Coordinates of C-alpha atoms and ligand atoms in Angstrom, one line a residue:
Chain A
M973 CA 11.7 -101.8 -7.5
D974 CA 12.2 -98.7 -9.3
A975 CA 15.5 -97.5 -10.8
A976 CA 17.8 -95.1 -8.5
I977 CA 19.5 -93.6 -11.6
R978 CA 17.6 -93.7 -14.9
A979 CA 19.5 -92.2 -18.2
V980 CA 17.1 -92.3 -21.5
A981 CA 19.1 -92.0 -24.9
L982 CA 21.5 -89.2 -23.0
V983 CA 23.4 -87.7 -25.1
K984 CA 26.2 -84.6 -24.6
H985 CA 28.4 -83.1 -27.1
F986 CA 31.0 -80.7 -27.0
G987 CA 31.3 -79.1 -30.6
V988 CA 31.7 -82.0 -32.9
V989 CA 33.1 -84.7 -29.7
A990 CA 30.0 -86.7 -28.8
A991 CA 31.3 -86.9 -24.7
V992 CA 28.2 -88.8 -24.2
D993 CA 26.4 -90.5 -27.1
G994 CA 22.9 -91.8 -26.7
L995 CA 22.9 -94.2 -23.1
T996 CA 20.2 -95.6 -21.8
F997 CA 20.1 -97.6 -18.4
D998 CA 18.4 -97.9 -15.2
L999 CA 20.8 -98.6 -12.2
A1000 CA 18.6 -100.5 -9.4
P1001 CA 19.4 -98.7 -5.4
G1002 CA 21.7 -100.3 -3.0
R1003 CA 24.2 -101.6 -5.3
I1004 CA 27.5 -100.3 -6.6
Y1005 CA 28.2 -99.7 -10.1
G1006 CA 31.8 -99.2 -11.7
L1007 CA 32.1 -97.0 -14.5
L1008 CA 35.1 -98.2 -16.5
G1009 CA 36.7 -96.5 -19.4
P1010 CA 40.0 -94.9 -20.4
N1011 CA 40.5 -91.4 -20.4
G1012 CA 38.0 -89.6 -22.2
S1013 CA 35.8 -92.1 -22.8
G1014 CA 33.1 -89.6 -20.9
K1015 CA 33.0 -91.1 -17.2
T1016 CA 33.4 -87.7 -15.9
T1017 CA 31.0 -86.3 -18.6
L1018 CA 28.2 -89.2 -17.7
I1019 CA 28.2 -88.4 -13.7
R1020 CA 27.9 -84.7 -14.2
L1021 CA 25.0 -85.5 -16.6
L1022 CA 23.4 -87.5 -13.7
T1023 CA 24.1 -85.1 -11.4
G1024 CA 22.9 -82.1 -13.4
M1025 CA 26.2 -80.3 -13.2
T1026 CA 25.8 -80.1 -16.9
R1027 CA 22.5 -80.2 -19.5
P1028 CA 22.1 -83.0 -21.7
T1029 CA 22.3 -82.0 -25.5
S1030 CA 19.1 -84.4 -25.7
G1031 CA 17.8 -87.0 -24.2
Q1032 CA 17.0 -87.3 -19.8
A1033 CA 18.8 -88.1 -16.5
E1034 CA 16.8 -89.1 -13.7
V1035 CA 18.0 -89.5 -10.4
L1036 CA 15.5 -90.9 -7.9
G1037 CA 12.6 -90.5 -9.6
V1038 CA 13.5 -86.9 -10.1
A1039 CA 14.5 -85.5 -13.9
M1040 CA 18.1 -83.8 -13.5
P1041 CA 19.1 -80.8 -13.2
N1042 CA 16.9 -80.3 -10.3
R1043 CA 18.9 -78.2 -7.2
P1044 CA 16.6 -79.6 -4.1
N1045 CA 17.0 -83.1 -5.2
L1046 CA 20.9 -82.3 -4.5
A1047 CA 20.1 -82.7 -1.1
R1048 CA 20.1 -86.6 -1.7
I1049 CA 22.7 -86.9 -3.9
G1050 CA 26.2 -86.6 -3.1
Y1051 CA 29.1 -85.8 -5.7
M1052 CA 32.9 -86.6 -4.9
T1053 CA 34.4 -84.7 -8.1
Q1054 CA 37.6 -86.0 -9.9
A1055 CA 39.5 -82.6 -8.7
D1056 CA 39.6 -82.6 -5.1
G1057 CA 37.5 -79.8 -4.4
I1058 CA 38.2 -78.7 -1.2
Y1059 CA 39.5 -75.3 0.5
P1060 CA 43.0 -75.6 1.1
A1061 CA 42.7 -72.2 3.7
L1062 CA 40.3 -74.1 6.1
T1063 CA 41.2 -76.7 8.4
A1064 CA 39.6 -80.3 7.5
G1065 CA 37.1 -80.0 9.9
E1066 CA 35.8 -76.8 8.8
N1067 CA 35.9 -77.6 5.0
V1068 CA 33.4 -80.6 6.0
Q1069 CA 31.6 -78.4 8.1
F1070 CA 31.0 -75.9 5.0
F1071 CA 30.0 -78.5 2.9
A1072 CA 27.8 -80.2 5.4
A1073 CA 26.0 -76.9 6.3
A1074 CA 25.6 -76.4 2.7
Y1075 CA 23.5 -79.4 2.6
G1076 CA 21.7 -78.1 5.6
I1077 CA 23.4 -80.3 8.4
E1078 CA 25.1 -78.3 11.5
D1079 CA 25.5 -81.3 13.3
M1080 CA 29.4 -81.6 14.2
A1081 CA 29.0 -84.8 15.1
R1082 CA 27.7 -85.9 11.4
V1083 CA 31.3 -83.8 10.9
R1084 CA 33.4 -86.0 13.1
E1085 CA 31.5 -89.2 12.3
A1086 CA 32.8 -88.3 8.7
L1087 CA 36.3 -87.7 9.4
A1088 CA 36.8 -90.4 11.3
L1089 CA 35.3 -92.5 8.5
V1090 CA 38.1 -91.4 6.0
D1091 CA 40.4 -91.9 9.1
L1092 CA 41.0 -87.9 9.5
A1093 CA 39.4 -88.0 13.2
D1094 CA 43.1 -86.5 14.2
R1095 CA 43.7 -84.0 11.4
E1096 CA 40.6 -82.1 12.0
K1097 CA 42.5 -78.8 12.9
T1098 CA 44.8 -79.2 10.0
I1099 CA 44.7 -77.1 7.3
A1100 CA 44.1 -78.8 4.2
A1101 CA 47.0 -77.3 1.8
T1102 CA 49.1 -79.2 4.6
L1103 CA 47.7 -82.4 3.8
S1104 CA 49.4 -85.1 1.9
G1105 CA 47.5 -85.9 -1.7
G1106 CA 45.8 -88.8 -0.8
Q1107 CA 44.7 -87.0 2.7
R1108 CA 43.1 -84.6 0.7
R1109 CA 41.4 -87.1 -1.6
R1110 CA 40.0 -88.4 1.6
L1111 CA 38.6 -85.4 3.0
S1112 CA 37.1 -84.9 -0.5
L1113 CA 35.0 -88.2 0.6
A1114 CA 33.9 -86.9 3.6
C1115 CA 32.5 -83.9 2.1
A1116 CA 30.7 -86.1 -0.5
L1117 CA 29.5 -88.4 2.4
V1118 CA 28.5 -85.8 5.7
H1119 CA 25.0 -85.5 4.5
Q1120 CA 24.8 -89.5 4.2
P1121 CA 22.9 -89.6 0.2
E1122 CA 20.8 -91.6 -1.1
V1123 CA 23.0 -92.0 -4.5
L1124 CA 26.6 -91.1 -4.1
F1125 CA 28.9 -90.7 -7.3
L1126 CA 32.3 -90.9 -6.8
D1127 CA 34.9 -90.0 -9.7
E1128 CA 38.0 -91.9 -9.3
P1129 CA 37.8 -91.7 -5.4
T1130 CA 40.7 -94.0 -5.0
V1131 CA 43.2 -92.0 -6.7
G1132 CA 46.6 -92.0 -4.6
V1133 CA 45.0 -93.4 -1.9
D1134 CA 47.1 -96.0 -0.3
P1135 CA 46.4 -99.6 -0.6
L1136 CA 45.4 -100.0 3.1
L1137 CA 42.8 -97.4 3.0
R1138 CA 41.5 -98.5 -0.4
V1139 CA 40.5 -101.8 1.1
Q1140 CA 39.1 -99.7 4.2
F1141 CA 37.1 -97.6 1.3
W1142 CA 35.7 -100.2 -0.6
A1143 CA 34.6 -101.9 2.9
H1144 CA 32.8 -98.5 3.5
F1145 CA 31.2 -98.3 0.2
R1146 CA 29.9 -101.7 0.8
K1147 CA 28.4 -100.6 4.0
L1148 CA 26.8 -97.9 2.9
A1149 CA 25.3 -99.9 -0.1
D1150 CA 24.1 -102.5 2.2
A1151 CA 22.4 -99.4 4.0
G1152 CA 20.6 -98.7 0.5
T1153 CA 22.6 -96.2 -0.7
T1154 CA 23.3 -96.3 -4.6
I1155 CA 26.7 -95.9 -5.3
V1156 CA 28.5 -95.1 -8.9
V1157 CA 32.4 -95.3 -8.7
S1158 CA 34.4 -94.5 -11.6
S1159 CA 37.8 -95.9 -12.4
H1160 CA 40.4 -96.9 -14.6
V1161 CA 41.9 -99.6 -12.3
M1162 CA 40.6 -102.4 -13.2
D1163 CA 41.5 -104.3 -9.9
E1164 CA 38.8 -102.3 -8.3
A1165 CA 36.1 -103.2 -10.6
D1166 CA 35.7 -106.6 -9.2
R1167 CA 34.6 -105.2 -6.0
C1168 CA 31.4 -103.6 -8.1
D1169 CA 28.1 -105.1 -8.2
E1170 CA 27.9 -104.7 -11.6
L1171 CA 30.5 -102.7 -14.1
L1172 CA 30.0 -100.6 -17.3
F1173 CA 32.3 -100.6 -19.5
M1174 CA 32.6 -97.1 -21.4
R1175 CA 34.6 -95.9 -24.7
A1176 CA 34.0 -93.1 -26.4
G1177 CA 30.8 -92.1 -25.1
K1178 CA 29.0 -95.3 -25.1
V1179 CA 28.3 -98.8 -23.3
I1180 CA 30.3 -101.1 -24.8
A1181 CA 29.5 -104.0 -22.1
R1182 CA 27.8 -104.2 -18.8
G1183 CA 27.2 -106.8 -16.1
S1184 CA 29.3 -108.4 -13.0
G1185 CA 32.9 -108.7 -13.3
A1186 CA 32.6 -112.6 -13.6
T1187 CA 29.7 -112.3 -16.5
L1188 CA 31.9 -110.1 -18.6
R1189 CA 35.1 -112.3 -18.0
E1190 CA 32.9 -115.0 -19.1
Q1191 CA 31.4 -113.1 -21.8
A1192 CA 34.7 -112.3 -23.2
G1193 CA 36.4 -115.8 -22.7
T1194 CA 39.2 -113.9 -20.9
K1195 CA 40.7 -114.3 -17.3
D1196 CA 40.8 -110.4 -16.5
L1197 CA 39.5 -107.5 -16.8
E1198 CA 41.4 -106.0 -19.1
A1199 CA 41.5 -108.2 -21.3
A1200 CA 37.8 -108.5 -21.4
F1201 CA 37.9 -104.9 -21.8
L1202 CA 39.8 -105.2 -24.6
H1203 CA 37.8 -108.0 -26.1
F1204 CA 34.4 -105.8 -26.0
A1205 CA 36.3 -102.6 -27.2
G1206 CA 37.0 -104.8 -30.0
V1207 CA 33.9 -105.8 -30.6
G1208 CA 32.6 -102.2 -30.0
A1209 CA 35.1 -101.1 -33.0
V1210 CA 34.1 -103.5 -35.3
A1211 CA 30.2 -102.6 -34.9
A1212 CA 31.2 -99.2 -35.2
Chain B
M633 CA 17.4 -68.2 0.2
N634 CA 18.5 -69.8 3.2
L635 CA 19.8 -68.5 5.7
R636 CA 21.7 -71.3 7.7
R637 CA 23.5 -71.8 4.3
L638 CA 24.1 -68.2 3.5
R639 CA 25.6 -67.8 7.2
A640 CA 28.0 -70.7 6.1
I641 CA 29.5 -69.3 2.8
V642 CA 29.9 -65.9 4.9
R643 CA 31.9 -67.6 7.7
R644 CA 34.0 -69.7 4.6
V645 CA 34.8 -66.5 3.4
V646 CA 35.1 -64.6 6.5
A647 CA 38.0 -67.6 7.9
E648 CA 39.7 -67.9 4.3
V649 CA 40.4 -63.9 4.3
R650 CA 41.2 -64.1 8.0
R651 CA 43.8 -66.6 7.2
D652 CA 45.5 -65.0 4.8
R653 CA 47.7 -62.6 6.6
P654 CA 49.5 -60.8 3.8
S655 CA 46.2 -60.0 2.1
L656 CA 45.1 -58.9 5.6
A657 CA 47.9 -56.9 6.4
L658 CA 48.1 -55.1 2.9
L659 CA 44.0 -54.4 3.1
F660 CA 44.9 -52.1 6.2
I661 CA 48.4 -51.1 5.7
A662 CA 48.5 -50.0 2.0
P663 CA 46.3 -47.4 2.8
I664 CA 47.4 -45.6 5.9
V665 CA 50.7 -45.9 4.0
V666 CA 49.8 -44.1 0.9
T667 CA 47.1 -41.7 2.7
G668 CA 50.1 -40.5 5.4
L669 CA 52.3 -40.0 2.6
L670 CA 50.1 -38.3 0.2
T671 CA 49.2 -35.8 3.2
F672 CA 52.8 -35.2 3.6
I673 CA 53.6 -34.4 -0.1
L674 CA 50.4 -32.3 -0.5
R675 CA 50.9 -30.5 3.0
E676 CA 54.5 -29.7 2.2
A677 CA 54.0 -28.9 -1.2
E678 CA 55.8 -25.8 -3.0
T679 CA 54.5 -22.5 -3.7
P680 CA 52.8 -22.4 -6.6
D681 CA 52.3 -19.6 -9.2
V682 CA 49.8 -17.3 -7.7
T683 CA 47.9 -14.4 -10.1
A684 CA 46.4 -11.8 -7.5
V685 CA 43.3 -10.0 -8.6
L686 CA 42.6 -7.4 -6.4
V687 CA 39.2 -5.8 -6.8
A688 CA 38.6 -2.5 -4.8
S689 CA 35.3 -1.5 -3.3
A690 CA 34.3 2.3 -4.6
D691 CA 35.4 3.4 -1.2
T692 CA 38.3 1.7 -0.8
P693 CA 41.0 4.5 -0.1
G694 CA 43.5 4.3 -3.1
P695 CA 46.8 4.5 -0.9
V696 CA 45.4 1.1 0.9
V697 CA 45.2 -0.3 -2.4
A698 CA 48.5 0.7 -3.6
A699 CA 50.2 -0.6 -0.3
I700 CA 48.4 -4.1 -0.7
E701 CA 49.2 -4.5 -4.5
G702 CA 52.9 -3.0 -3.7
A703 CA 53.6 -6.0 -1.0
L704 CA 51.7 -8.3 -3.2
E705 CA 54.3 -7.7 -5.8
R706 CA 57.5 -7.7 -3.3
G707 CA 55.7 -11.2 -2.4
G708 CA 56.5 -12.3 -5.8
I709 CA 52.8 -12.3 -6.5
K710 CA 51.4 -10.9 -10.1
T711 CA 48.6 -8.5 -9.4
V712 CA 46.4 -7.1 -11.4
Q713 CA 43.3 -4.8 -10.8
F714 CA 39.6 -5.7 -12.4
D715 CA 36.3 -4.7 -11.1
E716 CA 34.0 -7.4 -9.4
A717 CA 32.7 -8.9 -12.1
T718 CA 35.7 -9.6 -14.4
A719 CA 37.5 -10.9 -11.4
R720 CA 35.0 -13.8 -10.7
V721 CA 35.3 -14.7 -14.4
N722 CA 38.6 -14.7 -14.6
V723 CA 39.4 -17.2 -11.3
A724 CA 36.4 -19.5 -12.9
H725 CA 38.5 -19.8 -15.7
N726 CA 42.1 -19.8 -14.0
P727 CA 42.9 -22.2 -11.5
G728 CA 45.7 -20.4 -10.4
W729 CA 43.8 -16.8 -9.8
V730 CA 43.1 -15.7 -6.4
A731 CA 40.9 -12.8 -6.2
I732 CA 41.0 -10.5 -3.2
L733 CA 37.7 -8.5 -2.7
L734 CA 39.0 -5.5 0.0
P735 CA 35.9 -3.8 2.3
P736 CA 35.7 -0.4 2.2
N737 CA 37.5 0.1 5.6
L738 CA 39.4 -2.5 6.3
A739 CA 40.0 -1.9 10.1
G740 CA 37.5 -4.4 11.4
G741 CA 36.3 -5.1 7.8
T742 CA 36.5 -8.8 6.2
I743 CA 38.9 -9.3 3.0
T744 CA 37.2 -12.0 1.1
L745 CA 39.7 -14.3 -1.0
V746 CA 38.0 -15.6 -4.1
T747 CA 39.4 -18.8 -5.7
N748 CA 38.0 -21.5 -8.3
G749 CA 37.6 -24.6 -5.9
L750 CA 38.2 -27.2 -8.6
N751 CA 41.8 -28.3 -7.3
P752 CA 41.6 -27.1 -3.9
S753 CA 45.0 -28.6 -2.9
A754 CA 47.0 -26.2 -5.1
E755 CA 44.8 -23.4 -3.4
G756 CA 45.4 -24.4 0.2
A757 CA 49.1 -23.3 -0.8
Q758 CA 47.8 -20.1 -3.1
I759 CA 45.8 -18.9 -0.7
G760 CA 48.3 -19.4 2.2
A761 CA 50.9 -17.7 -0.1
V762 CA 48.4 -14.4 -0.7
Q763 CA 47.3 -14.7 2.8
R764 CA 50.3 -14.3 4.5
V765 CA 51.5 -11.5 2.5
L766 CA 48.0 -9.5 2.9
V767 CA 47.6 -10.1 7.0
G768 CA 51.2 -8.0 7.2
A769 CA 50.0 -5.2 4.7
A770 CA 46.9 -4.8 6.1
V771 CA 48.0 -4.6 9.7
A772 CA 50.5 -2.2 8.0
A773 CA 47.3 -0.1 6.3
A774 CA 44.4 -0.9 9.1
G775 CA 46.7 -0.3 12.5
A776 CA 45.3 -2.4 15.1
R777 CA 42.0 -3.7 14.1
A778 CA 43.3 -6.0 11.3
P779 CA 40.8 -7.1 8.9
T780 CA 39.2 -10.8 9.3
I781 CA 40.2 -13.0 6.1
A782 CA 37.6 -15.0 4.6
H783 CA 37.6 -17.4 1.6
E784 CA 35.0 -18.5 -1.1
T785 CA 34.9 -20.7 -3.9
V786 CA 33.4 -20.2 -7.2
Y787 CA 33.2 -24.5 -7.0
G788 CA 32.8 -26.3 -3.8
T789 CA 33.6 -25.2 -0.2
P790 CA 37.3 -23.5 0.4
S791 CA 39.0 -25.1 2.2
T792 CA 42.9 -24.7 3.5
D793 CA 43.8 -28.5 3.8
P794 CA 45.2 -29.4 0.6
M795 CA 44.2 -33.4 1.7
V796 CA 40.8 -32.2 2.3
P797 CA 39.5 -33.2 -1.6
F798 CA 41.6 -36.7 -1.8
A799 CA 40.6 -37.8 1.7
P800 CA 37.2 -39.4 0.1
A801 CA 38.3 -40.5 -3.4
I802 CA 41.5 -41.8 -1.9
V803 CA 39.0 -43.9 1.1
A804 CA 37.0 -45.0 -2.1
F805 CA 39.8 -46.0 -4.2
F806 CA 41.5 -48.5 -1.5
L807 CA 38.4 -50.1 -0.7
Y808 CA 37.6 -50.6 -4.3
F809 CA 41.0 -51.9 -5.4
F810 CA 41.2 -54.3 -2.4
V811 CA 37.8 -55.4 -2.5
Y812 CA 38.0 -56.4 -6.0
L813 CA 41.3 -57.6 -5.7
L814 CA 40.6 -60.4 -2.6
T815 CA 37.0 -61.4 -4.2
G816 CA 38.6 -61.6 -7.5
I817 CA 41.7 -63.8 -6.5
S818 CA 39.3 -66.1 -4.1
F819 CA 36.6 -66.5 -6.8
L820 CA 39.1 -67.5 -9.3
R821 CA 40.5 -70.0 -6.7
E822 CA 36.8 -71.4 -6.2
R823 CA 36.6 -71.8 -9.9
T824 CA 39.6 -73.2 -10.8
G825 CA 39.9 -75.5 -7.6
G826 CA 36.8 -77.2 -8.1
T827 CA 34.9 -76.2 -5.2
L828 CA 32.9 -74.1 -7.5
E829 CA 31.8 -77.1 -9.1
R830 CA 31.3 -79.3 -5.7
L831 CA 29.3 -76.1 -4.4
M832 CA 26.8 -76.3 -7.2
A833 CA 26.6 -80.4 -6.2
T834 CA 24.9 -78.9 -3.2
P835 CA 21.3 -77.3 -3.0
V836 CA 22.7 -73.9 -2.3
T837 CA 21.7 -71.3 -4.7
R838 CA 23.5 -69.0 -6.9
S839 CA 22.5 -66.1 -5.1
E840 CA 23.2 -67.5 -1.6
V841 CA 26.9 -68.0 -2.9
V842 CA 26.7 -64.0 -4.1
T843 CA 25.4 -62.7 -1.6
G844 CA 27.4 -64.7 0.6
Y845 CA 30.9 -63.6 -0.7
A846 CA 29.0 -59.8 -0.6
I847 CA 28.6 -60.1 2.9
G848 CA 31.8 -61.6 3.6
F849 CA 34.1 -59.4 1.9
A850 CA 31.8 -55.9 3.0
L851 CA 32.5 -57.5 6.6
F852 CA 36.4 -57.0 5.8
A853 CA 35.6 -53.8 3.9
T854 CA 34.0 -51.9 6.7
I855 CA 36.6 -52.8 9.2
Q856 CA 39.1 -51.4 6.2
V857 CA 37.0 -48.2 5.7
A858 CA 36.6 -47.9 9.6
V859 CA 40.2 -48.0 10.1
V860 CA 41.4 -45.8 7.4
L861 CA 38.6 -43.2 8.4
T862 CA 39.7 -43.2 12.0
W863 CA 43.5 -42.5 10.4
A864 CA 42.6 -39.8 8.0
L865 CA 39.9 -38.1 10.2
G866 CA 41.2 -38.4 13.9
A867 CA 43.8 -36.5 15.4
I868 CA 44.7 -38.1 18.6
H869 CA 47.4 -35.5 20.8
V870 CA 49.8 -37.5 22.4
P871 CA 51.8 -35.3 25.3
A872 CA 55.1 -35.0 25.3
L873 CA 56.4 -37.7 28.0
G874 CA 60.4 -37.4 29.0
P875 CA 62.3 -37.3 25.8
I876 CA 59.6 -38.1 23.4
P877 CA 58.1 -35.2 22.4
E878 CA 54.6 -34.4 21.4
F879 CA 53.1 -35.9 18.4
A880 CA 49.9 -36.7 17.1
I881 CA 48.2 -40.1 15.5
G882 CA 46.2 -39.8 12.4
L883 CA 45.9 -37.3 10.1
G884 CA 43.3 -34.7 11.2
I885 CA 41.6 -34.1 8.1
P886 CA 38.8 -31.8 8.4
V887 CA 35.4 -33.6 7.7
A888 CA 31.8 -31.4 7.5
G889 CA 29.3 -34.1 7.2
S890 CA 28.7 -37.4 9.2
P891 CA 31.4 -40.4 8.8
L892 CA 28.6 -42.5 8.9
I893 CA 27.1 -41.5 5.8
A894 CA 30.6 -42.0 4.3
F895 CA 30.2 -45.2 5.8
L896 CA 27.1 -46.0 3.6
V897 CA 28.6 -44.8 0.4
V898 CA 31.8 -47.2 0.8
V899 CA 29.6 -50.1 1.9
L900 CA 27.7 -49.6 -1.4
L901 CA 30.6 -49.2 -3.3
G902 CA 32.0 -52.5 -1.6
L903 CA 29.2 -54.4 -2.4
G904 CA 29.7 -53.3 -6.3
A905 CA 33.7 -54.4 -5.8
V906 CA 33.0 -57.8 -4.5
S907 CA 30.4 -58.9 -7.7
L908 CA 32.7 -57.0 -10.5
G909 CA 35.5 -59.6 -8.9
I910 CA 33.2 -62.3 -9.4
F911 CA 32.2 -61.2 -13.0
L912 CA 35.9 -60.7 -14.0
S913 CA 37.0 -63.9 -12.2
T914 CA 35.3 -65.5 -15.1
F915 CA 37.6 -64.0 -17.7
A916 CA 40.6 -65.1 -15.9
R917 CA 42.7 -68.3 -15.7
T918 CA 45.1 -67.3 -13.4
E919 CA 45.4 -65.0 -10.5
L920 CA 48.1 -63.0 -12.5
Q921 CA 45.2 -62.1 -15.3
V922 CA 42.7 -61.0 -12.1
I923 CA 45.4 -58.7 -11.8
Q924 CA 46.2 -57.4 -15.2
F925 CA 42.6 -56.8 -15.0
I926 CA 43.7 -53.5 -13.5
P927 CA 44.9 -51.6 -15.8
V928 CA 41.6 -52.2 -17.8
V929 CA 39.3 -52.0 -15.3
L930 CA 40.6 -49.8 -12.4
V931 CA 42.8 -47.5 -13.7
P932 CA 40.3 -45.9 -15.6
Q933 CA 37.9 -45.6 -13.1
F934 CA 40.9 -44.4 -11.4
L935 CA 41.3 -41.5 -13.9
L936 CA 38.0 -40.7 -14.9
S937 CA 36.3 -40.6 -11.3
G938 CA 37.7 -37.6 -10.2
V939 CA 40.0 -39.4 -7.6
L940 CA 43.4 -36.9 -9.2
F941 CA 42.1 -35.0 -11.9
P942 CA 38.3 -32.5 -11.1
V943 CA 35.6 -34.5 -13.6
E944 CA 34.9 -30.9 -14.5
T945 CA 38.5 -30.3 -15.9
L946 CA 38.0 -33.5 -18.1
P947 CA 38.4 -33.5 -21.9
A948 CA 35.0 -33.4 -23.2
V949 CA 35.7 -36.8 -25.4
V950 CA 35.9 -38.7 -22.1
R951 CA 33.1 -37.2 -20.1
P952 CA 30.7 -39.8 -20.9
L953 CA 32.9 -42.5 -19.8
V954 CA 32.9 -40.7 -16.3
A955 CA 28.8 -41.9 -16.0
V956 CA 29.1 -45.6 -16.0
M957 CA 32.5 -45.3 -13.6
P958 CA 30.7 -46.6 -10.2
L959 CA 33.8 -45.0 -8.3
G960 CA 33.0 -41.7 -9.7
Y961 CA 29.5 -41.8 -7.7
A962 CA 31.1 -42.7 -4.6
V963 CA 34.2 -39.8 -4.8
D964 CA 31.2 -37.5 -5.5
A965 CA 28.8 -38.8 -2.5
L966 CA 32.0 -39.1 -0.4
R967 CA 33.2 -35.4 -1.1
Q968 CA 29.4 -33.9 -0.5
V969 CA 30.0 -35.4 3.0
F970 CA 33.6 -34.8 3.7
I971 CA 33.3 -31.2 2.3
G972 CA 30.0 -30.4 1.4
G973 CA 28.6 -31.5 4.9
A974 CA 25.8 -33.2 3.1
D975 CA 23.1 -35.3 4.9
L976 CA 20.8 -37.9 3.8
A977 CA 18.4 -35.3 2.8
S978 CA 20.7 -33.9 -0.2
G979 CA 19.2 -35.0 -3.4
A980 CA 22.4 -34.7 -5.1
L981 CA 23.8 -37.2 -2.3
Q982 CA 20.6 -39.4 -2.8
G983 CA 21.0 -39.6 -6.6
D984 CA 24.8 -41.2 -5.7
L985 CA 23.7 -43.6 -3.2
F986 CA 20.6 -44.8 -5.7
V987 CA 23.2 -45.1 -8.6
L988 CA 25.9 -47.5 -6.2
A989 CA 22.9 -48.9 -5.0
L990 CA 21.9 -50.1 -8.2
V991 CA 25.3 -50.7 -10.0
A992 CA 25.6 -53.2 -6.4
V993 CA 22.6 -55.0 -7.1
L994 CA 23.0 -55.1 -11.3
F995 CA 26.5 -56.7 -11.0
A996 CA 25.4 -59.1 -8.6
W997 CA 22.6 -59.8 -10.4
V998 CA 25.3 -60.1 -13.8
A999 CA 27.8 -62.1 -11.3
S1000 CA 25.5 -64.8 -10.3
L1001 CA 25.0 -65.5 -13.9
T1002 CA 28.5 -65.9 -14.6
I1003 CA 28.3 -69.0 -12.1
R1004 CA 27.5 -71.7 -14.1
R1005 CA 24.7 -73.7 -13.2
E1006 CA 22.0 -75.5 -15.1
V1007 CA 19.5 -74.8 -11.9
V1008 CA 19.7 -71.3 -10.2
Ligands
LIG1306 N1 33.7 -78.8 -20.9 C1 34.1 -79.4 -21.7 N2 34.2 -78.9 -22.7 C2 34.7 -79.7 -23.9 N3 34.9 -80.8 -24.4 C3 35.1 -81.5 -22.9 C4 34.2 -80.9 -21.6 N4 34.3 -82.1 -20.7 C5 34.8 -83.0 -21.4 N5 34.9 -82.7 -23.0 C6 35.6 -83.8 -23.6 O1 34.7 -85.0 -23.3 C7 35.0 -86.2 -23.8 C8 34.8 -87.3 -22.0 O2 35.8 -86.7 -21.0 P1 35.6 -86.6 -19.8 O3 36.1 -86.0 -18.5 O4 34.2 -87.1 -19.7 O5 36.2 -88.2 -19.8 P2 36.6 -88.9 -18.7 O6 36.2 -90.2 -19.3 O7 36.0 -89.1 -17.5 O8 38.0 -89.3 -18.4 P3 39.4 -89.2 -17.3 O9 39.6 -90.9 -17.7 O10 40.6 -88.7 -18.2 O11 38.9 -88.9 -16.2 C9 36.9 -85.4 -23.7 O12 37.2 -85.7 -25.0 C10 36.9 -84.4 -23.0 O13 37.8 -83.6 -24.0
LIG1307 MG1 37.0 -88.0 -15.7

């Protein structure tokens, strides 16, 4: 099957910093991919390149067979940014409704559905500024989901979300993936990583390892992912 | 341009501003308070120094001239006598001077007062002072058939309400000021709050964003202008009721042209201000910085656009800058409508409207360039 997301020798420099340093990979449709790496390892930059928010210094990013940046293709992509990116003066419902309209959807049923999904159905009329931090995070997710995208990029979606809801989030991500949505989740929380089908360990703009959680642990000969990451990071450091 | 997406942006902008009660209040209350205060100050101002130039026609009887001169001097008005041409040259160059052209026969004749016209606010008071003396003296000299007194100016159209030249300028300035401030701040929030990045991750185009903002704020600008114009031009007299004495709502400033054309002018100006706000929000990192741009961007416009100081009296050095002040074109256009009664057939008004439209389009384009995106 054709790749849902493809990076070919993708490079992004900010001055002397190589935020993304020559990445080539294919991501298959209907799977959940985890981008794991420390602060500044290039996760957000990679997602911005794949969504076409920024142009690569060199190389190419493709989503659903279309080279990014491409504006019409954005209708098939959902992007939950690392910052909440919601309008504090609007109500929860108005926020979702606005982003839905931006994607060309004016069906209020879809808006309510997205709100229900993140457990905010009873907060439709609440001004976003008065929601709690975790509730705003959920609202932000609803805004990224409302148009039922084929490819979903989630930049640290579970930060500030309570454990119970986090479980619900992941259950929902799995449901979406089963329905064919390709999901890319960035995180530096290792215990979430095991819920992904495949992990990409990132460090200094490079993918230092790729595989399922079990495979990576096995390769590294460690019990937990954290130790596995350090193992690969050490190998990366030696190689570099 | 997708109309549904555009409508969504307009609705969002409107909803945001509507919820921002303090800004909304400021939008309407501030211009009303300031125009009211200014009107009061100008109308009640002290009489300035006046020099009267008495111009007698060849047939005006000498004693009449002498009587009027005497009355003027007694009224504390310095008086000189010239022929008409010299008088007009003097008036053109001296804002404090008033030429009094006496007819051959005062009884039933017309006394014409000529003023400079550049600073009508001061002239209103000058004319008033001269008029009071003249009427008394003329009645004494001519008997029952008192002469009528006409007023003409070297520049512009005469008016005795000192607020007349300010009303259009103040309307334009407030609109420009508030639309800039509100757009600048809400767009800054859009940039720093991450919503712009998010919006750019949807199929919305940059021109839809700029147009959406422009329409949204144009709606508020329109309401603001409607309220301010009604307040400034209207004079609703409320009759006395019991202990409450008769009073009037509105400043009752006379307007020669159509308020609808005035509307068109300010809406074009407002569109330019929206784009200016979007553009400058690029260079600001905090809301305070948006405000800090005011002395840099708005105050020079205020000083150089003839709001307070007539463009004609500005030092030659800064004169070229006047041409690049959008506010100046709006003030000029509004004065033509308010004072000159210009309609759309007027070439000068068309010129101003053209420049304002050009500025709006140009700034909108520049503003859309400041919304960083890899795809249009
Ligand atoms: N717009 C930018 N201008 C300059 N440098 C940037 C910019 N965006 C990112 N960088 C740099 O690129 C590197 C990678 O940043 P990025 O935001 O992709 O990291 P991240 O993996 O998402 O980190 P975090 O876990 O903290 O979110 C960092 O060194 C960062 O300073
Ligand atoms: Mg990040």
